[in-house]
């Protein structure tokens, strides 16, 4: 069981470039989310999805887009990278109506540097 | 404003000492979880507490959910160097989107030999 697979693990971008962080899960979870983690700030929710075709904003959505065309995949797009988006990004999946378990499973993270 | 306040933010202790980490809120949660995160990895679930007043033990770790389900604590007895890591509490809030968790800012624990 792969769990949550996140790619890439490291990325350096120039200001203004765009890129997509990939996230896939094989646990049939309805709920998927993206967080960014900065020192002393904990995990801050960027966007989340409760199922294919349904997404919503979290606490810090500006500068990011998401889509959910399948249950398994939840990519995060940076539209025009800025140095303030330098962070570690985590994708997580949790909750299925079948299990009603709220445990969140996290990917290994993407360390993004914007120069 | 953080929905869950964790304290302390940093904790540096010697092996063998005991410690307690707190997670407080003014909101009621249907469940509260504790995660541990090691460098370069994502957080991993340690425990979920669901019932007010519930106490769960995981070897030397004791987790408690407050009676009013607004707070939780994590107590470690005789800390070991392997306990070093970032400890995060996370709550599932009543009336919120199913699956959504609210995270505290974390407690960075360092245990010295």
Coordinates of C-alpha atoms in Angstrom, one line a residue:
Chain A
X1 CA 0.0 0.0 0.0
X2 CA 1.6 3.2 -1.2
X3 CA -0.6 5.6 0.9
X4 CA 0.0 9.2 -0.2
X5 CA 2.5 9.8 -2.9
X6 CA 3.8 13.3 -3.4
X7 CA 6.2 14.6 -6.1
X8 CA 8.6 16.2 -6.5
X9 CA 10.5 16.0 -3.1
X10 CA 12.6 19.1 -3.9
X11 CA 12.0 22.0 -6.3
X12 CA 13.7 25.4 -7.0
X13 CA 11.7 27.9 -9.0
X14 CA 12.4 31.4 -10.2
X15 CA 10.0 34.2 -9.3
X16 CA 7.1 34.2 -11.8
X17 CA 7.5 30.6 -12.9
X18 CA 4.5 28.2 -12.5
X19 CA 4.5 24.6 -11.5
X20 CA 2.3 21.7 -10.3
X21 CA 2.9 19.7 -7.2
X22 CA 1.4 16.2 -7.6
X23 CA -0.4 14.2 -5.0
X24 CA -2.0 10.8 -5.3
X25 CA -3.6 8.4 -2.7
X26 CA -4.7 4.8 -3.0
X27 CA -6.9 4.6 0.1
X28 CA -10.1 5.7 -1.6
X29 CA -10.4 8.7 0.8
X30 CA -12.9 11.4 -0.1
X31 CA -11.1 14.2 1.8
X32 CA -7.8 15.5 0.5
X33 CA -5.9 18.6 1.5
X34 CA -2.8 20.7 0.9
X35 CA -0.9 22.4 3.7
X36 CA 2.2 24.5 3.8
X37 CA 4.5 24.3 6.8
X38 CA 6.7 27.2 7.8
X39 CA 8.9 27.5 10.9
X40 CA 6.8 28.3 14.0
X41 CA 3.5 28.4 12.0
X42 CA 2.5 24.8 12.1
X43 CA 0.5 23.4 9.2
X44 CA -1.7 25.9 7.4
X45 CA -4.5 24.7 5.1
X46 CA -4.2 25.9 1.5
X47 CA -7.1 24.1 -0.3
X48 CA -9.1 21.0 0.4
X49 CA -11.5 18.7 -1.5
X50 CA -14.3 16.5 -0.2
X51 CA -14.6 14.5 -3.4
X52 CA -14.0 14.5 -7.2
X53 CA -15.1 17.8 -8.7
X54 CA -15.5 19.6 -5.3
X55 CA -12.8 21.9 -3.9
X56 CA -12.7 24.7 -1.4
X57 CA -10.3 27.3 0.0
X58 CA -8.5 26.9 3.3
X59 CA -6.7 29.6 5.4
X60 CA -4.0 30.6 2.8
X61 CA -5.3 30.0 -0.7
X62 CA -3.9 33.0 -2.5
X63 CA -1.5 32.2 -5.3
X64 CA -2.6 28.5 -5.5
X65 CA -5.1 26.6 -7.6
X66 CA -6.4 23.0 -7.2
X67 CA -8.6 20.6 -9.1
X68 CA -9.9 17.2 -8.3
X69 CA -10.9 15.3 -11.4
X70 CA -10.5 11.8 -9.8
X71 CA -10.8 10.5 -6.2
X72 CA -7.1 9.5 -6.3
X73 CA -5.4 12.7 -7.5
X74 CA -5.3 16.3 -6.1
X75 CA -2.6 18.5 -7.8
X76 CA -1.6 21.9 -6.4
X77 CA -0.7 24.6 -8.9
X78 CA 1.4 27.6 -8.2
X79 CA 0.4 30.2 -10.8
X80 CA 3.2 32.7 -10.6
X81 CA 5.7 31.7 -7.9
X82 CA 6.8 34.3 -5.3
X83 CA 9.6 34.1 -2.7
X84 CA 6.8 34.2 0.0
X85 CA 5.8 30.7 -1.3
X86 CA 9.1 29.2 -0.2
X87 CA 7.9 26.5 2.2
X88 CA 7.4 22.8 2.7
X89 CA 4.2 21.6 1.2
X90 CA 2.3 18.5 2.4
X91 CA -0.6 16.7 0.8
X92 CA -2.8 14.7 3.1
X93 CA -5.8 12.4 2.7
X94 CA -8.3 11.4 5.3
X95 CA -11.8 10.3 5.9
X96 CA -13.9 8.0 3.9
X97 CA -17.6 7.7 4.4
X98 CA -17.1 3.9 4.6
X99 CA -14.6 4.0 7.5
X100 CA -15.6 7.3 9.1
X101 CA -11.9 7.4 10.4
X102 CA -10.5 10.9 10.5
X103 CA -6.8 10.0 10.6
X104 CA -4.9 12.1 8.2
X105 CA -2.2 10.3 6.1
X106 CA 0.5 12.6 4.8
X107 CA 2.9 12.5 1.9
X108 CA 6.6 13.0 2.4
X109 CA 6.4 16.7 1.5
X110 CA 7.8 19.0 -1.2
X111 CA 10.5 21.4 -0.2
X112 CA 10.0 24.4 -2.5
X113 CA 12.4 27.3 -2.8
X114 CA 11.5 30.4 -4.9
X115 CA 14.4 32.6 -5.8
Chain B
X1 CA -6.0 33.3 15.1
X2 CA -5.1 29.7 15.8
X3 CA -8.0 27.6 16.9
X4 CA -5.7 25.2 18.8
X5 CA -3.0 26.7 21.0
X6 CA -0.1 24.4 21.8
X7 CA 2.4 25.0 24.6
X8 CA 5.2 25.1 25.0
X9 CA 6.5 25.8 21.5
X10 CA 10.0 24.4 22.3
X11 CA 11.1 21.9 24.9
X12 CA 14.6 20.8 25.5
X13 CA 15.2 18.2 28.2
X14 CA 17.6 15.5 29.3
X15 CA 16.9 11.8 28.8
X16 CA 14.9 10.3 31.7
X17 CA 12.9 13.5 32.5
X18 CA 9.2 13.7 32.3
X19 CA 7.3 16.3 30.2
X20 CA 3.8 17.5 29.4
X21 CA 2.6 19.2 26.2
X22 CA -0.7 21.1 26.2
X23 CA -3.2 21.7 23.4
X24 CA -6.0 24.2 24.3
X25 CA -9.0 25.8 22.6
X26 CA -12.2 27.7 23.4
X27 CA -14.0 25.5 20.8
X28 CA -15.4 22.0 21.3
X29 CA -14.0 19.2 19.2
X30 CA -15.6 15.9 18.3
X31 CA -12.2 14.3 18.4
X32 CA -8.6 15.3 18.9
X33 CA -5.5 13.7 17.5
X34 CA -1.8 13.9 18.2
X35 CA 0.8 13.5 15.5
X36 CA 4.6 13.2 15.6
X37 CA 6.7 14.6 12.8
X38 CA 10.4 13.8 12.2
X39 CA 12.7 15.9 10.0
X40 CA 12.1 15.4 6.3
X41 CA 8.9 13.4 6.8
X42 CA 5.2 14.0 7.0
X43 CA 3.3 13.9 10.4
X44 CA 2.3 10.4 11.6
X45 CA -0.7 9.8 13.8
X46 CA 0.0 8.7 17.4
X47 CA -3.5 8.6 18.9
X48 CA -7.1 9.8 18.5
X49 CA -9.2 10.6 21.6
X50 CA -12.9 10.9 21.1
X51 CA -14.7 10.9 24.5
X52 CA -14.4 13.8 27.1
X53 CA -12.1 12.7 29.9
X54 CA -10.7 9.9 27.9
X55 CA -7.1 8.7 28.7
X56 CA -5.1 6.7 26.3
X57 CA -1.6 5.2 26.8
X58 CA 0.9 4.3 24.2
X59 CA 3.9 2.9 26.1
X60 CA 5.5 5.9 27.9
X61 CA 3.1 8.4 26.3
X62 CA -0.2 9.3 28.0
X63 CA -2.9 11.3 26.2
X64 CA -5.8 12.9 27.8
X65 CA -8.9 14.6 26.3
X66 CA -10.5 17.3 28.5
X67 CA -13.9 16.7 30.0
X68 CA -15.4 19.5 27.9
X69 CA -13.5 18.3 24.8
X70 CA -11.8 21.7 24.4
X71 CA -8.3 20.7 25.4
X72 CA -5.8 17.8 25.5
X73 CA -2.5 16.9 26.9
X74 CA 0.4 14.6 26.1
X75 CA 2.6 13.4 28.9
X76 CA 5.8 11.5 28.3
X77 CA 7.4 9.6 31.1
X78 CA 11.2 9.0 31.2
X79 CA 11.8 10.7 27.8
X80 CA 14.3 9.0 25.4
X81 CA 16.3 10.5 22.6
X82 CA 14.0 8.7 20.2
X83 CA 11.1 10.9 21.4
X84 CA 12.8 13.9 19.7
X85 CA 10.5 15.4 17.1
X86 CA 7.7 17.9 16.4
X87 CA 4.4 17.0 18.2
X88 CA 1.2 18.4 16.6
X89 CA -2.3 18.3 18.0
X90 CA -5.2 18.4 15.5
X91 CA -8.9 18.6 16.1
X92 CA -12.0 17.7 14.2
X93 CA -14.5 20.4 14.9
X94 CA -18.2 19.7 15.2
X95 CA -20.2 21.2 12.3
X96 CA -17.1 21.5 10.2
X97 CA -16.4 19.7 6.9
X98 CA -16.0 16.0 7.5
X99 CA -12.3 15.2 7.3
X100 CA -11.1 18.7 8.0
X101 CA -8.6 19.0 10.8
X102 CA -7.4 22.1 12.6
X103 CA -3.8 21.9 13.6
X104 CA -1.9 23.5 16.5
X105 CA 1.5 25.1 15.7
X106 CA 3.4 22.2 17.3
X107 CA 5.8 21.6 20.1
X108 CA 9.4 20.9 19.1
X109 CA 10.8 18.4 21.6
X110 CA 14.6 17.8 21.8
X111 CA 15.7 15.1 24.2
X112 CA 19.5 15.1 25.0
X113 CA 21.4 12.0 26.0

